[in-house]
Coordinates of C-alpha atoms (C1' of nucleotides) in Angstrom, one line a residue:
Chain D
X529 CA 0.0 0.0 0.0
X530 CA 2.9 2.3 1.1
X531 CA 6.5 1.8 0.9
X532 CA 7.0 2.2 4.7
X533 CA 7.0 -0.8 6.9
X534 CA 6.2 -0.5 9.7
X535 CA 7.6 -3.7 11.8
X536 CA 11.3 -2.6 10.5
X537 CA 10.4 1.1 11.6
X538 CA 12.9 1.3 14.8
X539 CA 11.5 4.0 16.8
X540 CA 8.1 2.6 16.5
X541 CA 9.5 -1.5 16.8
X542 CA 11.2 0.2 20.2
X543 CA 8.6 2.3 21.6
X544 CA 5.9 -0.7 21.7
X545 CA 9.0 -3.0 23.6
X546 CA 9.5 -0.5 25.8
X547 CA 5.9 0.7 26.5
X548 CA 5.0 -3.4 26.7
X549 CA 8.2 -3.9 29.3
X550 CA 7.4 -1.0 31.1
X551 CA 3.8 -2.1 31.9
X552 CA 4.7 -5.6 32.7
X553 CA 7.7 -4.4 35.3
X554 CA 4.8 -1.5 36.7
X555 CA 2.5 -3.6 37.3
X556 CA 4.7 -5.7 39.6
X557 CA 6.5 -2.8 41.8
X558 CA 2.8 -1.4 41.4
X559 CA 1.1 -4.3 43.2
X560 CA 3.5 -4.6 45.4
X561 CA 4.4 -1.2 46.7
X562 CA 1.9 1.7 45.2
X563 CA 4.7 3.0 43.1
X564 CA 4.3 4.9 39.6
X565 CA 6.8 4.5 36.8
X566 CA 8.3 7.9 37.6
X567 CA 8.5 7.1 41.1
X568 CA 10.0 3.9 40.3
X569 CA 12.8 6.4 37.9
X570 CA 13.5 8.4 40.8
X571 CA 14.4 6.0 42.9
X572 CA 16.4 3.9 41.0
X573 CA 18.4 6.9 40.4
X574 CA 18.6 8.0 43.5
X575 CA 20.2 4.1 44.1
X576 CA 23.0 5.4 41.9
X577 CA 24.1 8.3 43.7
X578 CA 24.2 10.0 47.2
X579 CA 22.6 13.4 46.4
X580 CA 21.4 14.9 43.0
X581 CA 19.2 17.6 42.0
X582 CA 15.8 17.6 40.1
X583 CA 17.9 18.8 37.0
X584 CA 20.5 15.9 37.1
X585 CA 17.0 13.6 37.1
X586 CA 15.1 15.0 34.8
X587 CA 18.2 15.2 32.2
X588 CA 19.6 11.4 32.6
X589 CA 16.4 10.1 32.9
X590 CA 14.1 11.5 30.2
X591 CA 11.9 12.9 32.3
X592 CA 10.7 16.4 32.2
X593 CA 11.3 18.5 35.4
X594 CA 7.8 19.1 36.8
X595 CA 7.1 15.4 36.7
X596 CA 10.5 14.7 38.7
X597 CA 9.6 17.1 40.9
X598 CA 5.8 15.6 41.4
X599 CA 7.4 12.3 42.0
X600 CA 10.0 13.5 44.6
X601 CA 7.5 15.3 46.5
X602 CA 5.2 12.0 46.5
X603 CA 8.4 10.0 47.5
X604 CA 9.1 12.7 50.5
X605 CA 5.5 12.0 52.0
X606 CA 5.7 8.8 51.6
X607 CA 8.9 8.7 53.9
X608 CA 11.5 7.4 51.2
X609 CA 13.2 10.5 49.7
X610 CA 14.2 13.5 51.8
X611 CA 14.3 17.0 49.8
X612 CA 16.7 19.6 51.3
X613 CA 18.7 22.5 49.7
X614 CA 21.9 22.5 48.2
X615 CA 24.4 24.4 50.9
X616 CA 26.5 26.0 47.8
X617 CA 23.7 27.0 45.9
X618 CA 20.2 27.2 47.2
X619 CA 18.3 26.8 43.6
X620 CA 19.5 23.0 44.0
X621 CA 17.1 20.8 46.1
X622 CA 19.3 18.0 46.9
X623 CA 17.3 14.5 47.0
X624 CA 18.6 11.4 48.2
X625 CA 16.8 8.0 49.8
X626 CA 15.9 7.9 53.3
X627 CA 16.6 4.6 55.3
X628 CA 13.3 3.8 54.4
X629 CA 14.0 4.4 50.9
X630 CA 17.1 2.2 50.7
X631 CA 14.7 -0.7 52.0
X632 CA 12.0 -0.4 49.8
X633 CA 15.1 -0.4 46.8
X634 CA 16.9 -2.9 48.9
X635 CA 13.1 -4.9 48.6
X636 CA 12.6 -4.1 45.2
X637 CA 16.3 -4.8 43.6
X638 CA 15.7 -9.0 43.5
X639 CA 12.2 -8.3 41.9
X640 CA 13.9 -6.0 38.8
X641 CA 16.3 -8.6 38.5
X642 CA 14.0 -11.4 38.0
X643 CA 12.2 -9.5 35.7
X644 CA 14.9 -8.1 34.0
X645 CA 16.4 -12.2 33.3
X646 CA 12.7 -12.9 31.8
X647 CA 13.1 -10.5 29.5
X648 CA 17.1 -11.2 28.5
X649 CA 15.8 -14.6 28.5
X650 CA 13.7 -14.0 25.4
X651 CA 16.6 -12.7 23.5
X652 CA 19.1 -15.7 24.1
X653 CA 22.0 -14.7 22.9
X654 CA 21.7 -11.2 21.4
X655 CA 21.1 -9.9 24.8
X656 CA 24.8 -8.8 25.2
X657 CA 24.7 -6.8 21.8
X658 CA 21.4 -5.8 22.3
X659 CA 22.5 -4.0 25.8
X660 CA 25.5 -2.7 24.4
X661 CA 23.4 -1.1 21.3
X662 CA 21.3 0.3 24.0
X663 CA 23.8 1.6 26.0
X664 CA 25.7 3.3 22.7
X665 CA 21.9 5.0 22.8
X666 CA 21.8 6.1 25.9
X667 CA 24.9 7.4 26.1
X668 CA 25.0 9.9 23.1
X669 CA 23.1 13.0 23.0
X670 CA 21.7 12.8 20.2
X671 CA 22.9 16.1 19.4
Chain E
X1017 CA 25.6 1.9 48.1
X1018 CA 23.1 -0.6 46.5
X1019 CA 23.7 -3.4 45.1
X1020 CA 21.4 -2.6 42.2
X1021 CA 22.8 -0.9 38.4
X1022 CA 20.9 1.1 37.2
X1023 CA 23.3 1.7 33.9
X1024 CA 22.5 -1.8 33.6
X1025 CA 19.3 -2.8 34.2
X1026 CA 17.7 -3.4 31.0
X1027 CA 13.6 -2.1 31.8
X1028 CA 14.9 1.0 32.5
X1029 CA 17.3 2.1 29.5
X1030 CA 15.1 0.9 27.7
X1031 CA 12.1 3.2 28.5
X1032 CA 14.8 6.1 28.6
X1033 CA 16.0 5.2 25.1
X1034 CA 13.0 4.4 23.5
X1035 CA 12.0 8.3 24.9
X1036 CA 14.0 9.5 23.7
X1037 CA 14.1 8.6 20.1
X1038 CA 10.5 9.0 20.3
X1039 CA 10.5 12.7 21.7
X1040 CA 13.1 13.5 19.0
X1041 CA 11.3 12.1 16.1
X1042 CA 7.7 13.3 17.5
X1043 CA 9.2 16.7 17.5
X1044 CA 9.8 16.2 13.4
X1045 CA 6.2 15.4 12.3
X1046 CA 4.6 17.6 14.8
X1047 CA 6.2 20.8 14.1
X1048 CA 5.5 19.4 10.5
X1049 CA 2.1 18.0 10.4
X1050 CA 0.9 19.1 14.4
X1051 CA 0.6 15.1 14.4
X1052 CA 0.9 13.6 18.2
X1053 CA 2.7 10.8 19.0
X1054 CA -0.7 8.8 19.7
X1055 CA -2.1 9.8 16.2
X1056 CA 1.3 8.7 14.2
X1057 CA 0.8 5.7 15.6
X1058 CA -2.5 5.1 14.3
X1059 CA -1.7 6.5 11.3
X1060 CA 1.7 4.2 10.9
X1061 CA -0.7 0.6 11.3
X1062 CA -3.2 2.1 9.1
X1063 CA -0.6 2.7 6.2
X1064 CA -0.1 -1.3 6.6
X1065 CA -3.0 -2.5 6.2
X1066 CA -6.5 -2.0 4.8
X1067 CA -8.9 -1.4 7.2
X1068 CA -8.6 -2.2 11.2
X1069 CA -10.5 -2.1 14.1
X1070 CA -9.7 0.4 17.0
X1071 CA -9.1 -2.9 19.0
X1072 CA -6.6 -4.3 16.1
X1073 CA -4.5 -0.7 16.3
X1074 CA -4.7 -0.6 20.8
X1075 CA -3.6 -4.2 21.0
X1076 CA -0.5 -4.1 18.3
X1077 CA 0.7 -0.8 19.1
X1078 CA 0.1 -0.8 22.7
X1079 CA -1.9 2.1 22.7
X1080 CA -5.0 1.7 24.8
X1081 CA -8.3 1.8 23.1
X1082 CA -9.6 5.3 24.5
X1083 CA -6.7 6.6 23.0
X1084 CA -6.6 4.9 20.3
X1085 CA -10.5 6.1 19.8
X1086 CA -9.8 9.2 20.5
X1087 CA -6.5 9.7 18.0
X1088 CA -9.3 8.0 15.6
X1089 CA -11.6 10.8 16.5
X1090 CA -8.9 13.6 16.0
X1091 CA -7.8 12.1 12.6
X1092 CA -11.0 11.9 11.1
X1093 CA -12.2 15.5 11.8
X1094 CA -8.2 16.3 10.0
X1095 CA -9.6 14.7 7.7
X1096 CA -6.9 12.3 7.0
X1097 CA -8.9 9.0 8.4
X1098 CA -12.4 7.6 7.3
X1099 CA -14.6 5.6 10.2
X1100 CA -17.6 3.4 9.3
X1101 CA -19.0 0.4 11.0
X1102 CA -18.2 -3.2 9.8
X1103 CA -20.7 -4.6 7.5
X1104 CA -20.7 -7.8 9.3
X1105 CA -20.2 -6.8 12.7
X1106 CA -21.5 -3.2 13.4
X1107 CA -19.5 -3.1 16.8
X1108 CA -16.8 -2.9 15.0
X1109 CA -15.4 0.5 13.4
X1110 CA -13.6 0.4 10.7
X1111 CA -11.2 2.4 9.8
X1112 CA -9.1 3.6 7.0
X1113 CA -6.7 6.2 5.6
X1114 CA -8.6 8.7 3.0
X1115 CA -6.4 10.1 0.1
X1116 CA -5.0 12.9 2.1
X1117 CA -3.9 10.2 4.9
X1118 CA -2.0 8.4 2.3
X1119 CA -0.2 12.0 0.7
X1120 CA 0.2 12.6 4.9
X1121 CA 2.4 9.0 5.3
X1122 CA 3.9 9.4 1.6
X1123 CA 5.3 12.6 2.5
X1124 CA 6.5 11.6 6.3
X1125 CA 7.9 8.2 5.0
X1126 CA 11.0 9.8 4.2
X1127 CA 11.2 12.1 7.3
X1128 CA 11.2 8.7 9.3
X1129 CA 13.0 6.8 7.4
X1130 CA 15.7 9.4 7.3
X1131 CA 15.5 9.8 11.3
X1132 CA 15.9 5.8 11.7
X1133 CA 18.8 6.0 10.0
X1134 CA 20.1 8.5 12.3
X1135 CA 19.9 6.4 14.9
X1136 CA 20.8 3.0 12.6
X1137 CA 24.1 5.3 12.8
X1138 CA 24.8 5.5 16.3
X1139 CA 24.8 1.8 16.6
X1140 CA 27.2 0.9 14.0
X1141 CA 27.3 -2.6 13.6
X1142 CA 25.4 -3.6 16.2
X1143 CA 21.9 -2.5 14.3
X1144 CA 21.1 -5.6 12.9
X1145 CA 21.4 -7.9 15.8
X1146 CA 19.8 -4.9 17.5
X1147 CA 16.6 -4.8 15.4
X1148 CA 16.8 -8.6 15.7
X1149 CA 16.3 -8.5 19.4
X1150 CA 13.9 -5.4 19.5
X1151 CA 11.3 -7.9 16.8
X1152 CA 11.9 -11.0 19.6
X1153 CA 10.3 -8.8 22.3
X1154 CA 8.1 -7.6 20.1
X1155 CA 6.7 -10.4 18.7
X1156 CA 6.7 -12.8 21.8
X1157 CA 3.6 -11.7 23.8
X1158 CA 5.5 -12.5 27.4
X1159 CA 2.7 -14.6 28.5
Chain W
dC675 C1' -36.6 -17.7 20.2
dC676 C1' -34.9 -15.8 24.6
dC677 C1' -32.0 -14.3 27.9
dA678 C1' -27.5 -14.2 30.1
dT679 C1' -23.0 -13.2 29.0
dA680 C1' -19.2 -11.3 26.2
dT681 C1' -17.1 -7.9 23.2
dC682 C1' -16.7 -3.3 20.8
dG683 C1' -16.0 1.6 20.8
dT684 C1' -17.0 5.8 23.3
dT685 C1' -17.5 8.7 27.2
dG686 C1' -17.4 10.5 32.2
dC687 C1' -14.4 11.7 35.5
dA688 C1' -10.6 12.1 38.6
dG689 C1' -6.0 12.2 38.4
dT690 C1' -1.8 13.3 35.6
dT691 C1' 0.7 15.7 32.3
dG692 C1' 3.7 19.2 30.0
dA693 C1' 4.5 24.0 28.3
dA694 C1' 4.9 28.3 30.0
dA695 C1' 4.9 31.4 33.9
dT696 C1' 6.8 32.4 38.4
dG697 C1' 9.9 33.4 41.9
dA698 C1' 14.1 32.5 44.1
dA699 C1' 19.0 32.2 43.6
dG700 C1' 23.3 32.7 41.0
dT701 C1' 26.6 34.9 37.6
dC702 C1' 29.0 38.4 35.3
dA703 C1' 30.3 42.6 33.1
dA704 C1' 30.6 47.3 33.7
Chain Y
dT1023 C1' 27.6 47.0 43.7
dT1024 C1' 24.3 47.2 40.5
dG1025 C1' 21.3 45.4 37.0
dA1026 C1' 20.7 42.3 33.1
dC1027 C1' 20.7 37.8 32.2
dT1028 C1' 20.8 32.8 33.3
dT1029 C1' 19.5 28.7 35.9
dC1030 C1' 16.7 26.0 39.1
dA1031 C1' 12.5 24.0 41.1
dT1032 C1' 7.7 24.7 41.6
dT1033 C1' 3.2 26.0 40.3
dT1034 C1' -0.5 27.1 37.1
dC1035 C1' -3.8 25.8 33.9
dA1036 C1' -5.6 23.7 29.9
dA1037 C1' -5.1 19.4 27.7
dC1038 C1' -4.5 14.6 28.0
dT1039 C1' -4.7 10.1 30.3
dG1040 C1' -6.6 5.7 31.8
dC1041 C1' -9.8 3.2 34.5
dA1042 C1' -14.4 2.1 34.9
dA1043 C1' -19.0 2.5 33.3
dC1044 C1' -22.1 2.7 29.5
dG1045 C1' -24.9 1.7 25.3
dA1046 C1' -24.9 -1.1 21.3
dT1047 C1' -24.2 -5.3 19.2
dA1048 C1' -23.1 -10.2 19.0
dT1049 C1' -23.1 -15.1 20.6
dG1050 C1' -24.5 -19.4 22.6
dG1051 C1' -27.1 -22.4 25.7
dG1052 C1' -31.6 -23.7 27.1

DNA sequence: CCCATATCGTTGCAGTTGAAATGAAGTCAA
DNA sequence: TTGACTTCATTTCAACTGCAACGATATGGG
């Protein structure tokens, strides 16, 4: 009908994987622990590092500011994430994971892996290329 | 601090890749067309086949079916989509690309082609075992 | 032929989203 | 030091989202 096709097309072939995984791996931390999928961003990242701003979030994680700051606020009443400001330069709000928080991650990290090794399961033995390609991704800019 | 990486864990870069390119090419065909991501979607599965039902479109492209209704509903009054009810079952809507749909996705098919290969470029040699592994998650419906 | 049940697409509604505006804080050149 | 400009996080507000409910249609057992 039209020379485009549309299972080779790689942004769309990537955005329903992602969207499908996504919503499987939700549903689970969901059940479990009333968290939404930016939630679930913010604290894995927060996993990462000590103390990072909303900015620092928002960039590496492909989220857009207001939504990091929703979820970080949600996070801080629910007693995981503590919000304070930067001492050298009071725009920053500097977030990191309560004790609470590095339970509920400590909880949560077997549950990722298990789902992650269902999914590397289905791609046998491309999964190594596969995670390099998506890290070469992730990595650039873009720009 | 936890044993948990995040640079690592497949879910996750993943949904920040696949946002990425999808931000980034969504930004092409709506500053273009003032097409949303939801409505390129639509209109992508409609340039493959025929005729579909809203159901078809919200269960292969992992859209669900108010949006997928609702894209419909915006596309139509654009005038770029046609809905009627199946002959044989009237629940059913049909729908189709009109002639202006098809100049729409004849003039976009090289804008996406041209951005996938963008992206085809960034991952070297690694693309085809790449788009391999994206149509294995794809296709298997992790049942 | 009925009636109970299932499926389809749409819509109502409460909650969420993102672009732009806001206000607070920082930077730098004059 | 001032004042113009930038950067950061939050808030505002209109639009969008997704769940659940709905009306319409279809199906199958009695």
């Amino acid at each position: 009908m039209l020379d485009f096709d549309l299972s080779q097309f790689l942004p769309y072939q990537l955005a329903v994987v992602s969207e499908r995984v996504s919503r499987e791996f939700a549903a689970i931390y969901r059940a479990r622990y009333g968290i939404s999928r930016a939630e679930w961003r913010v604290l894995a990242h927060l996993s990462q590092a000590k103390a990072v701003s909303v900015r620092d979030i928002s960039e590496q994680a492909e989220l857009d500011k207001p939504k990091v700051s929703r979820a970080a606020t949600r996070l801080e009443k629910a007693g995981y994430v503590t919000k304070k400001a930067n001492e050298t330069d009071k725009r920053l709000v500097s977030l990191a994971l309560t004790d609470k928080g590095v339970a509920l991650m400590e909880d949560m990290a077997p549950l990722a892996r298990a789902y992650e090794a269902k999914v590397l399961d289905r791609l046998g033995t491309d999964a190594p290329t596969f995670l390099a390609a998506v890290q070469k991704l992730t990595q650039d800019n873009g720009a």
